[in-house]
Short mmCIF file of C-alpha atoms in Angstrom, two decimals:
data_model
loop_
_atom_site.label_atom_id
_atom_site.label_comp_id
_atom_site.label_asym_id
_atom_site.label_seq_id
_atom_site.Cartn_x
_atom_site.Cartn_y
_atom_site.Cartn_z
CA MET A 799 -29.53 27.39 -2.13
CA LEU A 800 -27.31 29.50 0.86
CA ILE A 801 -29.81 30.23 3.28
CA ASP A 802 -29.60 33.80 5.06
CA ALA A 803 -28.83 32.04 8.51
CA ASP A 804 -25.72 29.96 7.28
CA ARG A 805 -24.73 33.20 5.56
CA GLN A 806 -24.70 35.31 8.49
CA SER A 807 -23.39 32.36 11.20
CA ALA A 808 -20.16 32.10 8.69
CA LYS A 809 -19.88 35.68 8.57
CA ALA A 810 -20.02 36.13 12.14
CA ALA A 811 -17.87 33.04 12.99
CA PHE A 812 -14.84 33.70 10.05
CA GLY A 813 -15.29 37.55 10.06
CA ALA A 814 -15.51 37.05 5.99
CA ASP A 815 -17.61 38.81 3.65
CA ASP A 816 -20.30 37.40 1.35
CA SER A 817 -17.88 36.54 -1.37
CA GLN A 818 -16.26 34.47 0.91
CA VAL A 819 -18.98 32.64 2.34
CA GLU A 820 -20.51 32.50 -1.19
CA ARG A 821 -17.27 30.79 -2.34
CA ASP A 822 -17.03 28.76 0.82
CA HIS A 823 -20.76 27.44 0.01
CA LEU A 824 -20.16 26.04 -3.41
CA ILE A 825 -17.18 24.19 -2.02
CA SER A 826 -19.39 22.65 0.37
CA HIS A 827 -21.47 21.39 -2.72
CA ALA A 828 -18.04 20.54 -4.58
CA LEU A 829 -16.80 18.13 -1.95
CA ALA A 830 -20.20 16.47 -1.52
CA ALA A 831 -20.38 15.88 -5.37
CA ILE A 832 -16.84 14.65 -5.12
CA SER A 833 -17.57 12.47 -1.94
CA ASN A 834 -20.66 11.05 -3.83
CA ASP A 835 -18.63 10.03 -7.56
CA LEU A 836 -15.00 9.68 -6.76
CA GLY A 837 -14.67 9.13 -3.14
CA GLU A 838 -12.67 6.45 -3.46
CA ARG A 839 -10.59 7.74 -6.59
CA ILE A 840 -9.20 11.03 -4.57
CA LYS A 841 -7.58 12.12 -1.66
CA PHE A 842 -8.20 15.86 -0.47
CA TYR A 843 -5.09 17.55 1.15
CA GLY A 844 -4.20 20.97 2.18
CA GLY A 845 -5.77 24.10 4.25
CA THR A 846 -9.17 23.71 2.90
CA ALA A 847 -8.86 19.64 4.15
CA LEU A 848 -7.89 20.82 7.27
CA SER A 849 -10.51 23.45 7.89
CA ARG A 850 -13.13 20.64 7.04
CA THR A 851 -11.77 18.43 9.55
CA PHE A 852 -9.50 19.36 11.96
CA LEU A 853 -9.97 23.06 12.34
CA PRO A 854 -13.57 23.90 11.37
CA VAL A 855 -13.51 26.95 12.73
CA GLY A 856 -10.49 27.69 11.39
CA ARG A 857 -10.20 29.37 7.67
CA LEU A 858 -12.84 29.77 5.39
CA SER A 859 -12.19 27.61 2.36
CA GLU A 860 -10.65 29.18 -0.52
CA ASP A 861 -9.76 26.47 -3.15
CA ILE A 862 -9.86 22.51 -3.32
CA ASP A 863 -6.49 20.50 -3.65
CA LEU A 864 -6.55 16.96 -4.42
CA ILE A 865 -4.89 13.91 -5.51
CA ALA A 866 -5.74 11.43 -8.16
CA VAL A 867 -5.76 7.74 -6.79
CA GLY A 868 -5.06 5.79 -10.28
CA PRO A 869 -4.32 7.44 -13.56
CA ARG A 870 -4.68 11.18 -13.26
CA ALA A 871 -6.19 11.74 -16.78
CA ASP A 872 -9.39 9.35 -15.96
CA VAL A 873 -9.93 10.87 -12.29
CA ALA A 874 -9.63 14.55 -13.92
CA ASP A 875 -12.33 13.50 -16.43
CA ALA A 876 -14.47 11.95 -13.94
CA LEU A 877 -14.06 14.85 -11.37
CA SER A 878 -14.98 17.20 -14.42
CA ARG A 879 -18.52 15.43 -15.26
CA SER A 880 -19.22 15.06 -11.78
CA LEU A 881 -18.97 18.85 -10.96
CA THR A 882 -20.79 19.52 -14.04
CA ARG A 883 -23.54 16.93 -13.39
CA ARG A 884 -24.08 17.60 -9.67
CA LEU A 885 -23.56 21.81 -9.52
CA ALA A 886 -24.89 23.16 -13.02
CA GLY A 887 -28.56 23.19 -11.36
CA GLU A 888 -27.89 25.10 -8.64
CA PHE A 889 -24.73 27.29 -9.78
CA GLY A 890 -25.13 27.15 -13.58
CA ARG A 891 -22.74 24.61 -15.69
CA PRO A 892 -19.13 25.04 -15.18
CA THR A 893 -16.20 26.21 -17.39
CA PHE A 894 -12.57 25.11 -16.64
CA GLN A 895 -9.63 27.00 -17.46
CA PRO A 896 -7.43 25.03 -18.31
CA GLY A 897 -9.66 21.96 -18.74
CA LEU A 898 -8.84 19.27 -16.06
CA VAL A 899 -7.49 17.04 -18.10
CA ASN A 900 -5.42 19.44 -19.71
CA ALA A 901 -3.63 20.60 -16.76
CA ARG A 902 -0.26 19.61 -16.08
CA GLY A 903 1.86 18.74 -12.90
CA ALA A 904 0.64 21.02 -10.21
CA GLU A 905 -0.93 23.58 -12.63
CA PRO A 906 -4.32 24.96 -10.98
CA VAL A 907 -7.46 24.76 -12.68
CA THR A 908 -9.91 27.61 -12.39
CA ALA A 909 -13.55 26.50 -12.24
CA ALA A 910 -16.07 29.47 -13.42
CA PHE A 911 -19.88 29.21 -12.28
CA PRO A 912 -22.64 31.38 -13.76
CA SER A 913 -24.56 31.76 -10.90
CA GLY A 914 -21.76 31.33 -8.42
CA PRO A 915 -18.15 32.62 -7.80
CA LYS A 916 -14.60 31.05 -9.40
CA VAL A 917 -12.89 28.34 -7.26
CA GLN A 918 -9.36 27.03 -7.69
CA LEU A 919 -8.80 23.49 -8.55
CA GLN A 920 -5.68 21.70 -8.39
CA LEU A 921 -5.81 17.63 -9.15
CA LEU A 922 -2.30 16.13 -8.66
CA PRO A 923 -0.80 13.06 -9.93
CA SER A 924 -0.59 10.10 -7.12
CA ASP A 925 3.67 10.16 -7.53
CA HIS A 926 3.68 14.28 -6.88
CA TYR A 927 3.93 14.31 -3.02
CA PRO A 928 5.69 11.59 -1.02
CA ALA A 929 3.43 8.72 0.46
CA TRP A 930 2.03 11.13 3.78
CA PRO A 931 -0.61 8.70 5.56
CA PHE A 932 -4.21 9.45 4.91
CA GLU A 933 -7.72 8.35 6.48
CA ARG A 934 -11.44 8.65 5.76
CA ARG A 935 -12.94 11.13 7.81
CA GLU A 936 -16.56 13.02 7.63
CA LEU A 937 -16.13 16.52 6.43
CA GLU A 938 -17.57 19.56 7.84
CA GLN A 939 -19.98 20.66 5.53
CA ARG A 940 -21.40 24.07 7.49
CA TYR A 941 -24.45 24.56 4.87
CA ALA A 942 -27.62 23.43 5.44
CA ASP A 943 -28.31 22.59 1.92
CA ALA A 944 -25.01 20.75 1.20
CA GLY A 945 -25.12 17.30 0.94
CA PRO A 946 -22.73 15.30 3.63
CA ALA A 947 -19.12 14.26 2.05
CA THR A 948 -16.31 11.83 3.42
CA LEU A 949 -13.18 11.82 1.62
CA LEU A 950 -9.73 10.77 2.70
CA VAL A 951 -7.61 13.59 4.25
CA PRO A 952 -4.14 13.67 5.82
CA THR A 953 -4.49 11.97 9.41
CA ILE A 954 -3.84 14.68 11.89
CA ASP A 955 0.22 13.74 12.36
CA ALA A 956 0.54 13.74 8.81
CA PHE A 957 -0.99 17.57 8.80
CA VAL A 958 1.50 18.68 11.22
CA ALA A 959 4.25 17.00 9.47
CA TRP A 960 3.41 18.09 6.14
CA LYS A 961 2.11 21.79 7.01
CA THR A 962 5.85 21.95 8.53
CA VAL A 963 7.56 21.03 5.18
CA THR A 964 5.21 23.49 3.12
CA LEU A 965 5.88 26.27 5.89
CA MET A 966 9.44 25.97 5.19
CA ASP A 967 9.11 25.45 1.30
CA ARG A 968 6.93 28.41 0.39
CA ARG A 969 6.51 30.89 3.76
CA ALA A 970 3.23 31.19 3.38
CA PRO A 971 1.36 33.07 5.99
CA ARG A 972 -1.45 30.87 6.14
CA ASP A 973 0.74 27.67 6.64
CA LEU A 974 1.66 29.20 9.67
CA TRP A 975 -1.79 30.13 11.06
CA ASP A 976 -2.73 26.32 10.38
CA LEU A 977 0.34 25.51 12.23
CA ALA A 978 -0.23 27.63 15.03
CA ALA A 979 -3.81 26.65 15.02
CA LEU A 980 -2.97 22.89 15.26
CA THR A 981 -0.80 23.58 18.39
CA ARG A 982 -4.05 24.17 20.34
CA LEU A 983 -4.91 20.81 19.73
CA ARG A 984 -1.55 19.42 20.74
CA PRO A 985 -1.00 16.91 18.12
CA PHE A 986 2.90 17.46 17.97
CA THR A 987 3.32 13.98 19.08
CA ARG A 988 6.41 11.15 18.16
CA ALA A 989 4.26 10.24 14.97
CA ALA A 990 4.16 13.48 13.85
CA ALA A 991 8.11 13.84 14.22
CA GLU A 992 8.62 10.57 12.41
CA LEU A 993 6.84 11.21 9.37
CA PHE A 994 8.56 14.77 9.23
CA ALA A 995 12.05 12.88 9.44
CA ALA A 996 10.84 10.09 7.12
CA LEU A 997 9.30 12.57 4.53
CA GLY A 998 10.52 16.16 5.24
CA PRO A 999 13.81 17.63 4.01
CA PHE A 1000 15.67 16.67 6.76
CA ARG A 1001 15.78 13.87 9.44
CA SER A 1002 16.26 16.48 12.71
CA LEU A 1003 13.17 17.87 13.70
CA PRO A 1004 12.38 21.49 12.92
CA SER A 1005 13.65 24.51 15.16
CA ALA A 1006 13.76 27.67 15.73
CA SER A 1007 16.66 28.04 13.23
CA THR A 1008 15.00 26.13 9.93
CA ILE A 1009 11.55 27.45 10.93
CA PRO A 1010 11.32 30.46 8.76
CA ALA A 1011 10.81 33.80 10.19
CA ALA A 1012 7.08 35.38 10.56
CA PRO A 1013 5.50 37.40 8.07
CA THR A 1014 5.16 41.23 8.66
CA GLU A 1015 1.95 41.99 10.46
CA SER A 1016 0.71 43.78 7.54
CA VAL A 1017 1.58 40.92 4.99
CA TRP A 1018 0.06 38.35 7.83
CA GLU A 1019 -3.39 40.83 7.70
CA ARG A 1020 -3.54 41.19 4.38
CA ASP A 1021 -3.17 37.14 3.95
CA LEU A 1022 -5.58 36.24 6.29
CA ALA A 1023 -8.09 38.94 7.84
CA HIS A 1024 -10.53 38.02 4.76
CA GLN A 1025 -11.07 34.65 6.01
CA THR A 1026 -10.64 33.86 9.85
CA ARG A 1027 -10.66 36.13 12.65
CA LEU A 1028 -6.98 37.04 13.71
CA THR A 1029 -6.59 36.35 17.46
CA MET A 1030 -2.73 35.70 17.30
CA THR A 1031 -0.01 38.22 15.44
CA ALA A 1032 2.26 36.31 12.95
CA ALA A 1033 5.33 36.37 15.58
CA GLN A 1034 3.26 34.95 18.37
CA SER A 1035 2.09 32.20 15.79
CA ARG A 1036 5.57 31.29 15.25
CA VAL A 1037 6.67 31.19 18.74
CA GLU A 1038 3.72 28.70 19.40
CA VAL A 1039 5.11 26.53 16.75
CA VAL A 1040 8.64 26.67 17.69
CA ARG A 1041 7.72 26.07 21.18
CA ALA A 1042 5.79 22.62 20.25
CA TRP A 1043 8.43 21.57 18.20
CA ALA A 1044 10.85 22.17 20.74
CA ALA A 1045 8.88 20.72 23.65
CA LEU A 1046 8.67 17.17 21.46
CA ALA A 1047 12.64 17.72 20.92
CA ARG A 1048 13.26 17.57 24.39
CA ASN A 1049 10.81 15.04 25.66
CA GLY A 1050 10.95 12.40 22.27
CA GLY A 1051 6.88 12.31 22.92
CA THR A 1052 4.36 14.64 22.82
CA THR A 1053 3.33 18.01 23.89
CA GLY A 1054 0.94 17.43 26.00
#
């Protein structure tokens, strides 16, 4: 059960309301279930994975993005059974729409819990994305009642390169925010550049001409203010990302 101290701590840290914290809390329990039952059969990626590893005080979790290791249908069936068995006691028996096994490609699945919030899941087949490198890491679980979780997540170099590719593709404020936050860790390295060149849309490094324009401040705040405390504007965030890639291009090594 979500204790009040954890609720208030998350609300204060992220500037989030109760519904956001409750979803994040449920996600912690879901990640513990996945770790226990499918730790070798699932890869965990995306913004939520980043917020549970390298950016634990970044954005509150909103969804769970997963990649099957092995046949997707088999992993989907095991995932459905795991979440039902391990979460029903506290949150009620979930319903999945569409069913995890029936979802196709990148189709999202909504898991609805009688005593909890809805959570969006995505389980992709193993060949949906290029072969970004993953590593096993312990996740930040945030809540005292959530069990520990360790899953395969992208390396920090993969996060930098992959998030940049994603920003170029969908131009979402959350991807720009994540990259700007990563610049503070100084992980824009030669390894990240090599991954971008190998798996990204082109071999040259991202630059001011290829990194998308910043969203308007109204869109920035609309999309992000409910899940984090905004300390940089959209324009400032883009400047930091462009600067990090430019520094890497100049010295051919790290930005540090």
